[in-house]
Amino acid sequence: MSPQSRVVMLVDLDYFFAQLEELRNPTLKGKPIVVGMYSGRTEESGAVSTSNYLARKFNVKSGLPLFLAKKRLEGKEAVFLPVDYDYYQQVSNKIMKVLRGFADSLEQAGIDEAYLDVTRRTQGSFEKAQLLVEEMKRAIKQQVGVTFSVGVGPNKLVAKIASDMHKPDGVTVIRPEEVKTFLSPLPVDSLLGVGKKTVVKMAEMGIKTIGDLSRIDVQRLVEAFGKILGIYFYNASNGVDNEPVQEAGEAESIGRMGTLKENTRDVDFIMQRIDQQIDEIFTELTTKDLSFRQVGISAVMTDLSGKSRAKTLDRPAKDRETIHKAARELFEKYLAETDLEIRRVGVRVAMFSREERQQRQLTSFFSPG
Ligand code: DCP
Ligand code: CA
Ligand code: CA
């Protein structure tokens, strides 16, 4: 055991959208399931969002046009379903909440994945981490009913790549002394930030694997890819990644919405309701330690038409009063523009910042995968 090493996990839910469709309708199990994003132009147009592992056997995977998926699954009793993002989001929130209970800190990296730093609670032991994963799997299976795959490593980079090795329902543990051997044979595009263009460029330089990349002089990488990426590739290929696991204030905005006790045009009455909502928002902001630079309101009128308005502040704020004042101002202005009564109201804050978030994180250059 190396006491200096962190123990970091990446938890990634298996065939997420499709697994959740199985969860709410267990009779689907045993059939190929395709969750599709229907573009709506014709009944067949659109692409596969994801599919279960049975469908993947017929080479039906994310991104495949739906008409091709239909063709490949003809006569296989396949089930095609549209994405139900609200439902997936709801289950995702529940999963993240359970996972948070197993982590020193948790950083959500997508709807179906999160990084967990478990260094403290495992005392830096990868053996204990493995046991913790088993415990997590049981808890999520029991409380939510789904499976996931996990990568465990000394940092986020290794954990992420390891999570892909044994799917579904797998665990892959890479100890610090195993990192180089683990990474070295993998193709360069296993690294976050290495896309098609970079693969071509690296191939021209004779670089195919992460091991090849790790043997290139950092200066050459900087010349070829610029300073930020060059140094990143150099570090990443050597398994070096010091980025902390931190709660990132995932949401773009935090808001609340609710129906008024009676329809009204009275700003004081509206603000009573809004103040309750602000209290809840404020609690969330405080726990996440976020400042905001935008306050927005929304209103649904008696004819069920809806409107939102937002105000951007000169500088970030983190207090209740700023939200209250901006919201009141927005409602006053909005009421002056309409004769209708308001039925539902909401308030939200957005454009977040936070002290430590101002240090630019390298992985945030790349979208989570
Ligand atoms: N997704 C999508 N379109 C894509 C890729 C993914 O809509 N091109 C959605 C559907 C997936 C979810 O995001 O269920 C998570 O993506 P993953 O890449 O983690 O893939 P899955 O969870 O579906 O499968 P795996 O078991 O390989 O993780
Ligand atoms: Ca997944
Ligand atoms: Ca994922």
mmCIF file of C-alpha atoms and ligand atoms in Angstrom:
data_model
loop_
_atom_site.group_PDB
_atom_site.id
_atom_site.type_symbol
_atom_site.label_atom_id
_atom_site.label_comp_id
_atom_site.label_asym_id
_atom_site.label_seq_id
_atom_site.Cartn_x
_atom_site.Cartn_y
_atom_site.Cartn_z
ATOM 1 C CA MET A 1 0.000 0.000 0.000
ATOM 2 C CA SER A 2 1.247 3.450 -0.800
ATOM 3 C CA PRO A 3 0.019 5.852 1.860
ATOM 4 C CA GLN A 4 0.451 8.962 -0.308
ATOM 5 C CA SER A 5 -1.840 7.688 -3.004
ATOM 6 C CA ARG A 6 -5.435 8.784 -3.285
ATOM 7 C CA VAL A 7 -8.137 6.194 -3.860
ATOM 8 C CA VAL A 8 -10.519 7.439 -6.529
ATOM 9 C CA MET A 9 -13.457 5.672 -8.160
ATOM 10 C CA LEU A 10 -15.495 6.246 -11.247
ATOM 11 C CA VAL A 11 -18.946 4.723 -11.032
ATOM 12 C CA ASP A 12 -20.719 4.348 -14.375
ATOM 13 C CA LEU A 13 -24.222 2.897 -14.620
ATOM 14 C CA ASP A 14 -24.643 0.031 -17.087
ATOM 15 C CA TYR A 15 -26.645 0.668 -20.318
ATOM 16 C CA PHE A 16 -28.276 3.407 -18.334
ATOM 17 C CA PHE A 17 -31.409 4.543 -20.189
ATOM 18 C CA ALA A 18 -32.178 0.996 -21.314
ATOM 19 C CA GLN A 19 -31.555 -0.469 -17.861
ATOM 20 C CA LEU A 20 -34.015 2.013 -16.388
ATOM 21 C CA GLU A 21 -36.604 0.959 -18.940
ATOM 22 C CA GLU A 22 -36.077 -2.627 -17.738
ATOM 23 C CA LEU A 23 -36.360 -1.408 -14.164
ATOM 24 C CA ARG A 24 -39.817 0.043 -14.600
ATOM 25 C CA ASN A 25 -40.987 -2.714 -16.880
ATOM 26 C CA PRO A 26 -39.281 -6.001 -15.951
ATOM 27 C CA THR A 27 -41.209 -7.900 -18.631
ATOM 28 C CA LEU A 28 -38.824 -6.277 -21.131
ATOM 29 C CA LYS A 29 -35.873 -8.211 -19.709
ATOM 30 C CA GLY A 30 -34.559 -10.837 -22.067
ATOM 31 C CA LYS A 31 -35.458 -8.788 -25.148
ATOM 32 C CA PRO A 32 -33.228 -6.423 -27.078
ATOM 33 C CA ILE A 33 -34.114 -2.888 -25.958
ATOM 34 C CA VAL A 34 -33.370 0.230 -27.932
ATOM 35 C CA VAL A 35 -33.945 3.674 -26.462
ATOM 36 C CA GLY A 36 -34.183 6.088 -29.338
ATOM 37 C CA MET A 37 -34.051 9.803 -29.839
ATOM 38 C CA TYR A 38 -36.805 10.331 -32.369
ATOM 39 C CA SER A 39 -36.212 13.471 -34.383
ATOM 40 C CA GLY A 40 -39.886 13.487 -35.327
ATOM 41 C CA ARG A 41 -39.614 14.107 -39.056
ATOM 42 C CA THR A 42 -40.691 10.612 -39.954
ATOM 43 C CA GLU A 43 -41.552 7.747 -37.660
ATOM 44 C CA GLU A 44 -38.202 6.153 -38.373
ATOM 45 C CA SER A 45 -35.859 9.141 -38.258
ATOM 46 C CA GLY A 46 -33.572 9.577 -35.307
ATOM 47 C CA ALA A 47 -30.713 7.765 -33.622
ATOM 48 C CA VAL A 48 -30.125 5.189 -30.919
ATOM 49 C CA SER A 49 -29.536 6.843 -27.576
ATOM 50 C CA THR A 50 -28.511 3.568 -25.986
ATOM 51 C CA SER A 51 -29.394 -0.118 -26.058
ATOM 52 C CA ASN A 52 -29.181 -3.030 -23.662
ATOM 53 C CA TYR A 53 -26.414 -5.605 -23.973
ATOM 54 C CA LEU A 54 -28.647 -8.039 -25.860
ATOM 55 C CA ALA A 55 -29.232 -5.438 -28.589
ATOM 56 C CA ARG A 56 -25.515 -4.634 -28.640
ATOM 57 C CA LYS A 57 -24.857 -8.256 -29.688
ATOM 58 C CA PHE A 58 -26.520 -7.308 -32.969
ATOM 59 C CA ASN A 59 -24.283 -4.278 -33.237
ATOM 60 C CA VAL A 60 -26.976 -1.826 -32.229
ATOM 61 C CA LYS A 61 -25.264 0.913 -30.225
ATOM 62 C CA SER A 62 -25.488 4.615 -29.319
ATOM 63 C CA GLY A 63 -25.549 6.853 -32.357
ATOM 64 C CA LEU A 64 -26.742 4.266 -34.879
ATOM 65 C CA PRO A 65 -29.618 5.550 -37.053
ATOM 66 C CA LEU A 66 -32.875 4.024 -35.889
ATOM 67 C CA PHE A 67 -33.820 2.604 -39.265
ATOM 68 C CA LEU A 68 -30.588 0.586 -39.244
ATOM 69 C CA ALA A 69 -31.272 -0.550 -35.692
ATOM 70 C CA LYS A 70 -34.713 -1.756 -36.809
ATOM 71 C CA LYS A 71 -33.155 -3.649 -39.676
ATOM 72 C CA ARG A 72 -30.484 -5.320 -37.544
ATOM 73 C CA LEU A 73 -33.059 -6.391 -34.970
ATOM 74 C CA GLU A 74 -35.713 -7.579 -37.366
ATOM 75 C CA GLY A 75 -37.531 -10.667 -36.058
ATOM 76 C CA LYS A 76 -35.689 -10.457 -32.704
ATOM 77 C CA GLU A 77 -38.664 -9.238 -30.644
ATOM 78 C CA ALA A 78 -36.811 -5.988 -30.031
ATOM 79 C CA VAL A 79 -38.475 -3.195 -28.075
ATOM 80 C CA PHE A 80 -38.041 0.418 -29.219
ATOM 81 C CA LEU A 81 -38.735 3.179 -26.707
ATOM 82 C CA PRO A 82 -38.398 6.961 -26.765
ATOM 83 C CA VAL A 83 -36.081 8.686 -24.255
ATOM 84 C CA ASP A 84 -37.791 9.762 -21.052
ATOM 85 C CA TYR A 85 -35.210 12.130 -19.705
ATOM 86 C CA ASP A 86 -37.238 13.280 -16.674
ATOM 87 C CA TYR A 87 -37.532 9.733 -15.416
ATOM 88 C CA TYR A 88 -33.829 9.008 -15.961
ATOM 89 C CA GLN A 89 -32.909 12.232 -14.187
ATOM 90 C CA GLN A 90 -35.092 11.331 -11.235
ATOM 91 C CA VAL A 91 -33.492 7.897 -10.812
ATOM 92 C CA SER A 92 -30.048 9.400 -11.383
ATOM 93 C CA ASN A 93 -30.618 11.847 -8.514
ATOM 94 C CA LYS A 94 -31.601 8.996 -6.240
ATOM 95 C CA ILE A 95 -28.500 6.988 -7.179
ATOM 96 C CA MET A 96 -26.188 9.961 -6.641
ATOM 97 C CA LYS A 97 -27.683 10.505 -3.223
ATOM 98 C CA VAL A 98 -26.964 6.911 -2.191
ATOM 99 C CA LEU A 99 -23.439 7.048 -3.665
ATOM 100 C CA ARG A 100 -22.684 10.267 -1.809
ATOM 101 C CA GLY A 101 -23.070 8.313 1.421
ATOM 102 C CA PHE A 102 -20.109 6.143 0.390
ATOM 103 C CA ALA A 103 -17.699 8.937 -0.522
ATOM 104 C CA ASP A 104 -15.448 11.488 1.169
ATOM 105 C CA SER A 105 -16.411 13.649 -1.799
ATOM 106 C CA LEU A 106 -18.389 13.020 -4.964
ATOM 107 C CA GLU A 107 -18.268 14.769 -8.303
ATOM 108 C CA GLN A 108 -21.011 13.997 -10.743
ATOM 109 C CA ALA A 109 -19.609 13.750 -14.252
ATOM 110 C CA GLY A 110 -22.748 12.977 -16.228
ATOM 111 C CA ILE A 111 -26.284 11.690 -15.786
ATOM 112 C CA ASP A 112 -24.990 8.155 -15.180
ATOM 113 C CA GLU A 113 -21.523 8.600 -13.727
ATOM 114 C CA ALA A 114 -19.671 10.085 -10.801
ATOM 115 C CA TYR A 115 -16.183 10.249 -9.351
ATOM 116 C CA LEU A 116 -15.816 9.333 -5.693
ATOM 117 C CA ASP A 117 -12.811 10.084 -3.557
ATOM 118 C CA VAL A 118 -12.699 7.384 -0.877
ATOM 119 C CA THR A 119 -9.137 7.891 0.364
ATOM 120 C CA ARG A 120 -10.065 8.749 3.915
ATOM 121 C CA ARG A 121 -12.678 6.107 4.482
ATOM 122 C CA THR A 122 -10.468 3.378 3.023
ATOM 123 C CA GLN A 123 -7.337 4.724 4.728
ATOM 124 C CA GLY A 124 -5.718 4.621 1.316
ATOM 125 C CA SER A 125 -6.237 0.880 0.940
ATOM 126 C CA PHE A 126 -7.248 -0.515 -2.451
ATOM 127 C CA GLU A 127 -8.346 -3.758 -0.771
ATOM 128 C CA LYS A 128 -10.793 -1.811 1.374
ATOM 129 C CA ALA A 129 -11.904 0.077 -1.717
ATOM 130 C CA GLN A 130 -12.791 -3.195 -3.388
ATOM 131 C CA LEU A 131 -14.931 -4.160 -0.392
ATOM 132 C CA LEU A 132 -16.530 -0.732 -0.417
ATOM 133 C CA VAL A 133 -17.487 -1.214 -4.072
ATOM 134 C CA GLU A 134 -19.171 -4.498 -3.225
ATOM 135 C CA GLU A 135 -21.087 -2.769 -0.456
ATOM 136 C CA MET A 136 -22.108 0.040 -2.828
ATOM 137 C CA LYS A 137 -23.301 -2.435 -5.412
ATOM 138 C CA ARG A 138 -25.500 -4.159 -2.860
ATOM 139 C CA ALA A 139 -26.922 -0.857 -1.604
ATOM 140 C CA ILE A 140 -27.776 0.450 -5.079
ATOM 141 C CA LYS A 141 -29.188 -2.900 -6.142
ATOM 142 C CA GLN A 142 -31.407 -2.968 -3.094
ATOM 143 C CA GLN A 143 -32.436 0.690 -2.927
ATOM 144 C CA VAL A 144 -32.717 1.439 -6.639
ATOM 145 C CA GLY A 145 -32.489 -1.902 -8.439
ATOM 146 C CA VAL A 146 -29.728 -1.256 -10.959
ATOM 147 C CA THR A 147 -26.142 -2.319 -11.666
ATOM 148 C CA PHE A 148 -23.053 -0.296 -12.477
ATOM 149 C CA SER A 149 -19.395 -0.721 -13.312
ATOM 150 C CA VAL A 150 -16.543 0.776 -11.351
ATOM 151 C CA GLY A 151 -12.955 1.703 -11.959
ATOM 152 C CA VAL A 152 -10.727 2.239 -8.942
ATOM 153 C CA GLY A 153 -7.365 3.945 -9.243
ATOM 154 C CA PRO A 154 -5.034 6.540 -7.762
ATOM 155 C CA ASN A 155 -6.701 9.352 -9.741
ATOM 156 C CA LYS A 156 -9.676 10.277 -11.933
ATOM 157 C CA LEU A 157 -7.921 9.513 -15.182
ATOM 158 C CA VAL A 158 -7.089 5.926 -14.262
ATOM 159 C CA ALA A 159 -10.445 5.338 -12.564
ATOM 160 C CA LYS A 160 -12.325 6.466 -15.662
ATOM 161 C CA ILE A 161 -10.412 4.224 -18.049
ATOM 162 C CA ALA A 162 -10.577 1.285 -15.639
ATOM 163 C CA SER A 163 -14.365 1.610 -15.325
ATOM 164 C CA ASP A 164 -14.694 0.575 -18.962
ATOM 165 C CA MET A 165 -12.757 -2.684 -18.635
ATOM 166 C CA HIS A 166 -15.355 -5.021 -17.176
ATOM 167 C CA LYS A 167 -18.869 -4.105 -18.181
ATOM 168 C CA PRO A 168 -21.575 -4.679 -17.122
ATOM 169 C CA ASP A 169 -21.574 -4.981 -13.327
ATOM 170 C CA GLY A 170 -17.786 -5.036 -13.195
ATOM 171 C CA VAL A 171 -15.026 -3.750 -10.960
ATOM 172 C CA THR A 172 -11.487 -3.001 -12.084
ATOM 173 C CA VAL A 173 -8.918 -1.990 -9.488
ATOM 174 C CA ILE A 174 -5.634 -0.483 -10.650
ATOM 175 C CA ARG A 175 -3.100 0.074 -7.904
ATOM 176 C CA PRO A 176 -0.506 2.854 -8.240
ATOM 177 C CA GLU A 177 2.265 0.404 -9.126
ATOM 178 C CA GLU A 178 0.099 -1.092 -11.886
ATOM 179 C CA VAL A 179 -0.806 2.150 -13.627
ATOM 180 C CA LYS A 180 1.941 2.188 -16.261
ATOM 181 C CA THR A 181 1.418 -1.431 -17.268
ATOM 182 C CA PHE A 182 -2.314 -0.874 -17.385
ATOM 183 C CA LEU A 183 -2.232 2.240 -19.566
ATOM 184 C CA SER A 184 0.644 1.484 -21.852
ATOM 185 C CA PRO A 185 -1.018 -0.954 -24.353
ATOM 186 C CA LEU A 186 -4.246 1.078 -24.656
ATOM 187 C CA PRO A 187 -4.925 3.134 -27.788
ATOM 188 C CA VAL A 188 -4.375 6.890 -27.366
ATOM 189 C CA ASP A 189 -8.068 7.648 -27.779
ATOM 190 C CA SER A 190 -8.732 6.001 -24.413
ATOM 191 C CA LEU A 191 -7.544 9.333 -23.017
ATOM 192 C CA LEU A 192 -10.093 12.059 -22.436
ATOM 193 C CA GLY A 193 -9.490 14.780 -25.007
ATOM 194 C CA VAL A 194 -8.025 12.578 -27.734
ATOM 195 C CA GLY A 195 -10.538 12.752 -30.570
ATOM 196 C CA LYS A 196 -10.408 11.610 -34.177
ATOM 197 C CA LYS A 197 -8.227 14.472 -35.386
ATOM 198 C CA THR A 198 -5.700 13.992 -32.611
ATOM 199 C CA VAL A 199 -5.572 10.248 -33.287
ATOM 200 C CA VAL A 200 -4.620 10.967 -36.907
ATOM 201 C CA LYS A 201 -2.044 13.544 -35.916
ATOM 202 C CA MET A 202 -0.501 11.251 -33.332
ATOM 203 C CA ALA A 203 -0.438 8.348 -35.802
ATOM 204 C CA GLU A 204 1.562 10.554 -38.156
ATOM 205 C CA MET A 205 4.043 11.026 -35.329
ATOM 206 C CA GLY A 206 4.206 7.251 -34.881
ATOM 207 C CA ILE A 207 2.142 7.317 -31.702
ATOM 208 C CA LYS A 208 -0.546 4.652 -31.435
ATOM 209 C CA THR A 209 -0.677 3.601 -27.796
ATOM 210 C CA ILE A 210 -0.569 5.471 -24.521
ATOM 211 C CA GLY A 211 2.819 3.809 -23.978
ATOM 212 C CA ASP A 212 4.090 5.339 -27.248
ATOM 213 C CA LEU A 213 2.807 8.705 -26.109
ATOM 214 C CA SER A 214 4.518 8.436 -22.736
ATOM 215 C CA ARG A 215 7.882 7.964 -24.437
ATOM 216 C CA ILE A 216 7.649 11.162 -26.501
ATOM 217 C CA ASP A 217 9.593 14.165 -25.334
ATOM 218 C CA VAL A 218 7.236 16.649 -23.667
ATOM 219 C CA GLN A 219 8.759 19.463 -25.716
ATOM 220 C CA ARG A 220 7.720 17.741 -28.930
ATOM 221 C CA LEU A 221 4.179 17.331 -27.658
ATOM 222 C CA VAL A 222 4.003 21.001 -26.747
ATOM 223 C CA GLU A 223 5.201 21.945 -30.242
ATOM 224 C CA ALA A 224 2.619 19.696 -31.859
ATOM 225 C CA PHE A 225 -0.406 20.340 -29.643
ATOM 226 C CA GLY A 226 0.254 23.586 -27.795
ATOM 227 C CA LYS A 227 1.285 24.059 -24.225
ATOM 228 C CA ILE A 228 -1.875 23.093 -22.343
ATOM 229 C CA LEU A 229 -2.668 19.974 -24.330
ATOM 230 C CA GLY A 230 0.968 18.948 -24.787
ATOM 231 C CA ILE A 231 1.610 18.938 -21.066
ATOM 232 C CA TYR A 232 -1.716 17.254 -20.438
ATOM 233 C CA PHE A 233 -0.909 14.431 -22.895
ATOM 234 C CA TYR A 234 2.502 14.009 -21.337
ATOM 235 C CA ASN A 235 1.118 13.739 -17.809
ATOM 236 C CA ALA A 236 -1.911 11.667 -18.745
ATOM 237 C CA SER A 237 0.116 9.105 -20.696
ATOM 238 C CA ASN A 238 2.276 8.696 -17.619
ATOM 239 C CA GLY A 239 -0.791 8.160 -15.455
ATOM 240 C CA VAL A 240 -0.347 11.487 -13.701
ATOM 241 C CA ASP A 241 -3.525 13.376 -12.823
ATOM 242 C CA ASN A 242 -3.810 15.573 -9.761
ATOM 243 C CA GLU A 243 -7.293 16.868 -10.287
ATOM 244 C CA PRO A 244 -9.344 16.719 -7.122
ATOM 245 C CA VAL A 245 -12.738 15.092 -6.908
ATOM 246 C CA GLN A 246 -15.008 17.975 -6.123
ATOM 247 C CA GLU A 247 -18.678 18.736 -6.090
ATOM 248 C CA ALA A 248 -19.047 20.895 -9.146
ATOM 249 C CA GLY A 249 -22.442 22.463 -8.639
ATOM 250 C CA GLU A 250 -23.611 20.337 -11.559
ATOM 251 C CA ALA A 251 -26.788 22.249 -12.224
ATOM 252 C CA GLU A 252 -26.808 25.170 -14.618
ATOM 253 C CA SER A 253 -29.380 26.817 -12.416
ATOM 254 C CA ILE A 254 -31.136 26.236 -9.124
ATOM 255 C CA GLY A 255 -34.811 27.088 -8.997
ATOM 256 C CA ARG A 256 -38.204 26.398 -7.519
ATOM 257 C CA MET A 257 -41.679 26.601 -9.008
ATOM 258 C CA GLY A 258 -45.100 26.332 -7.396
ATOM 259 C CA THR A 259 -48.800 27.131 -7.660
ATOM 260 C CA LEU A 260 -50.154 30.143 -5.751
ATOM 261 C CA LYS A 261 -52.981 29.658 -3.246
ATOM 262 C CA GLU A 262 -55.072 31.921 -5.459
ATOM 263 C CA ASN A 263 -54.629 33.631 -8.793
ATOM 264 C CA THR A 264 -53.349 37.138 -8.287
ATOM 265 C CA ARG A 265 -51.727 40.325 -9.586
ATOM 266 C CA ASP A 266 -50.586 41.388 -6.119
ATOM 267 C CA VAL A 267 -46.776 41.545 -5.939
ATOM 268 C CA ASP A 268 -46.683 41.292 -2.146
ATOM 269 C CA PHE A 269 -48.741 38.131 -2.269
ATOM 270 C CA ILE A 270 -46.511 36.695 -4.970
ATOM 271 C CA MET A 271 -43.369 37.592 -3.053
ATOM 272 C CA GLN A 272 -44.552 35.717 0.026
ATOM 273 C CA ARG A 273 -44.522 32.567 -2.037
ATOM 274 C CA ILE A 274 -41.281 33.505 -3.758
ATOM 275 C CA ASP A 275 -39.587 34.076 -0.398
ATOM 276 C CA GLN A 276 -40.328 30.490 0.617
ATOM 277 C CA GLN A 277 -38.773 29.348 -2.617
ATOM 278 C CA ILE A 278 -35.778 31.617 -2.066
ATOM 279 C CA ASP A 279 -35.241 30.012 1.349
ATOM 280 C CA GLU A 280 -34.920 26.608 -0.273
ATOM 281 C CA ILE A 281 -32.662 27.893 -3.024
ATOM 282 C CA PHE A 282 -30.512 29.677 -0.473
ATOM 283 C CA THR A 283 -30.002 26.470 1.503
ATOM 284 C CA GLU A 284 -28.876 24.676 -1.622
ATOM 285 C CA LEU A 285 -26.529 27.514 -2.585
ATOM 286 C CA THR A 286 -24.982 27.511 0.857
ATOM 287 C CA THR A 287 -24.352 23.774 0.968
ATOM 288 C CA LYS A 288 -22.780 23.936 -2.483
ATOM 289 C CA ASP A 289 -20.933 27.153 -1.686
ATOM 290 C CA LEU A 290 -22.029 28.839 -4.907
ATOM 291 C CA SER A 291 -22.350 32.462 -5.933
ATOM 292 C CA PHE A 292 -24.694 33.458 -8.739
ATOM 293 C CA ARG A 293 -24.779 36.254 -11.245
ATOM 294 C CA GLN A 294 -28.264 35.845 -12.607
ATOM 295 C CA VAL A 295 -31.729 35.833 -11.082
ATOM 296 C CA GLY A 296 -34.732 34.674 -13.075
ATOM 297 C CA ILE A 297 -38.455 34.400 -12.530
ATOM 298 C CA SER A 298 -41.155 32.491 -14.270
ATOM 299 C CA ALA A 299 -44.888 32.929 -14.235
ATOM 300 C CA VAL A 300 -47.736 30.825 -15.549
ATOM 301 C CA MET A 301 -50.842 32.877 -16.208
ATOM 302 C CA THR A 302 -54.483 31.908 -15.782
ATOM 303 C CA ASP A 303 -54.672 31.087 -19.487
ATOM 304 C CA LEU A 304 -51.705 28.722 -18.836
ATOM 305 C CA SER A 305 -49.346 30.775 -20.976
ATOM 306 C CA GLY A 306 -45.916 30.985 -19.411
ATOM 307 C CA LYS A 307 -43.219 33.613 -19.304
ATOM 308 C CA SER A 308 -39.722 33.850 -17.869
ATOM 309 C CA ARG A 309 -37.552 36.851 -17.275
ATOM 310 C CA ALA A 310 -34.001 37.128 -16.029
ATOM 311 C CA LYS A 311 -31.698 39.794 -14.731
ATOM 312 C CA THR A 312 -27.930 39.596 -14.839
ATOM 313 C CA LEU A 313 -26.127 41.246 -11.945
ATOM 314 C CA ASP A 314 -23.028 43.430 -12.204
ATOM 315 C CA ARG A 315 -21.108 41.094 -9.956
ATOM 316 C CA PRO A 316 -21.597 37.703 -8.300
ATOM 317 C CA ALA A 317 -23.761 37.608 -5.173
ATOM 318 C CA LYS A 318 -24.622 34.919 -2.652
ATOM 319 C CA ASP A 319 -27.269 36.474 -0.418
ATOM 320 C CA ARG A 320 -31.012 36.082 -0.088
ATOM 321 C CA GLU A 321 -31.792 39.786 -0.324
ATOM 322 C CA THR A 322 -30.289 40.106 -3.810
ATOM 323 C CA ILE A 323 -32.533 37.327 -5.080
ATOM 324 C CA HIS A 324 -35.574 38.875 -3.412
ATOM 325 C CA LYS A 325 -34.962 42.352 -4.831
ATOM 326 C CA ALA A 326 -34.256 41.146 -8.347
ATOM 327 C CA ALA A 327 -37.257 38.820 -8.349
ATOM 328 C CA ARG A 328 -39.585 41.557 -7.108
ATOM 329 C CA GLU A 329 -38.333 43.940 -9.743
ATOM 330 C CA LEU A 330 -38.842 41.331 -12.459
ATOM 331 C CA PHE A 331 -42.389 40.551 -11.329
ATOM 332 C CA GLU A 332 -43.305 44.233 -11.151
ATOM 333 C CA LYS A 333 -42.032 44.814 -14.647
ATOM 334 C CA TYR A 334 -43.711 41.738 -15.976
ATOM 335 C CA LEU A 335 -47.104 42.520 -14.416
ATOM 336 C CA ALA A 336 -46.998 45.940 -16.077
ATOM 337 C CA GLU A 337 -46.930 44.183 -19.433
ATOM 338 C CA THR A 338 -49.948 41.933 -18.954
ATOM 339 C CA ASP A 339 -53.556 42.103 -17.790
ATOM 340 C CA LEU A 340 -53.746 38.466 -16.806
ATOM 341 C CA GLU A 341 -53.596 37.039 -13.317
ATOM 342 C CA ILE A 342 -50.727 34.804 -12.302
ATOM 343 C CA ARG A 343 -51.373 31.195 -11.325
ATOM 344 C CA ARG A 344 -47.935 29.682 -10.785
ATOM 345 C CA VAL A 345 -44.636 31.365 -9.945
ATOM 346 C CA GLY A 346 -41.016 30.375 -9.803
ATOM 347 C CA VAL A 347 -37.626 31.838 -9.104
ATOM 348 C CA ARG A 348 -34.174 30.640 -10.016
ATOM 349 C CA VAL A 349 -30.530 31.664 -9.865
ATOM 350 C CA ALA A 350 -27.865 30.855 -12.436
ATOM 351 C CA MET A 351 -24.392 31.716 -13.768
ATOM 352 C CA PHE A 352 -22.625 30.177 -10.819
ATOM 353 C CA SER A 353 -19.130 30.691 -9.568
ATOM 354 C CA ARG A 354 -17.141 29.496 -6.624
ATOM 355 C CA GLU A 355 -13.650 30.347 -5.408
ATOM 356 C CA GLU A 356 -11.916 27.089 -6.241
ATOM 357 C CA ARG A 357 -13.786 26.795 -9.518
ATOM 358 C CA GLN A 358 -11.902 29.790 -10.811
ATOM 359 C CA GLN A 359 -8.778 27.708 -11.142
ATOM 360 C CA ARG A 360 -9.428 26.278 -14.553
ATOM 361 C CA GLN A 361 -9.742 22.525 -14.460
ATOM 362 C CA LEU A 362 -8.112 20.737 -17.325
ATOM 363 C CA THR A 363 -10.749 18.032 -17.646
ATOM 364 C CA SER A 364 -13.403 20.698 -17.938
ATOM 365 C CA PHE A 365 -11.969 21.511 -21.365
ATOM 366 C CA PHE A 366 -13.404 18.227 -22.472
ATOM 367 C CA SER A 367 -16.965 17.039 -22.275
ATOM 368 C CA PRO A 368 -17.590 14.049 -20.000
ATOM 369 C CA GLY A 369 -17.976 10.792 -21.899
HETATM 370 N N1 DCP B 1 -26.352 8.588 -24.403
HETATM 371 C C1 DCP B 1 -26.973 9.142 -25.514
HETATM 372 N N2 DCP B 1 -26.300 9.241 -26.703
HETATM 373 C C2 DCP B 1 -25.020 8.781 -26.825
HETATM 374 C C3 DCP B 1 -24.372 8.230 -25.698
HETATM 375 C C4 DCP B 1 -25.078 8.140 -24.498
HETATM 376 O O1 DCP B 1 -28.125 9.554 -25.413
HETATM 377 N N3 DCP B 1 -24.380 8.875 -27.998
HETATM 378 C C5 DCP B 1 -27.108 8.463 -23.150
HETATM 379 C C6 DCP B 1 -27.777 7.134 -23.060
HETATM 380 C C7 DCP B 1 -26.932 6.335 -22.116
HETATM 381 C C8 DCP B 1 -26.371 7.406 -21.194
HETATM 382 O O2 DCP B 1 -26.250 8.563 -22.009
HETATM 383 O O3 DCP B 1 -27.676 5.352 -21.418
HETATM 384 C C9 DCP B 1 -25.041 7.032 -20.588
HETATM 385 O O4 DCP B 1 -24.075 6.847 -21.603
HETATM 386 P P1 DCP B 1 -22.925 5.779 -21.518
HETATM 387 O O5 DCP B 1 -21.917 6.165 -22.521
HETATM 388 O O6 DCP B 1 -22.479 5.615 -20.115
HETATM 389 O O7 DCP B 1 -23.588 4.431 -22.061
HETATM 390 P P2 DCP B 1 -24.580 3.426 -21.364
HETATM 391 O O8 DCP B 1 -24.769 3.696 -19.922
HETATM 392 O O9 DCP B 1 -25.841 3.378 -22.157
HETATM 393 O O10 DCP B 1 -23.852 2.039 -21.593
HETATM 394 P P3 DCP B 1 -22.571 1.437 -20.825
HETATM 395 O O11 DCP B 1 -23.073 0.201 -20.147
HETATM 396 O O12 DCP B 1 -21.628 1.100 -21.935
HETATM 397 O O13 DCP B 1 -22.044 2.463 -19.897
HETATM 398 CA CA CA B 2 -23.003 4.008 -18.539
HETATM 399 CA CA CA B 3 -21.431 7.219 -18.729
#
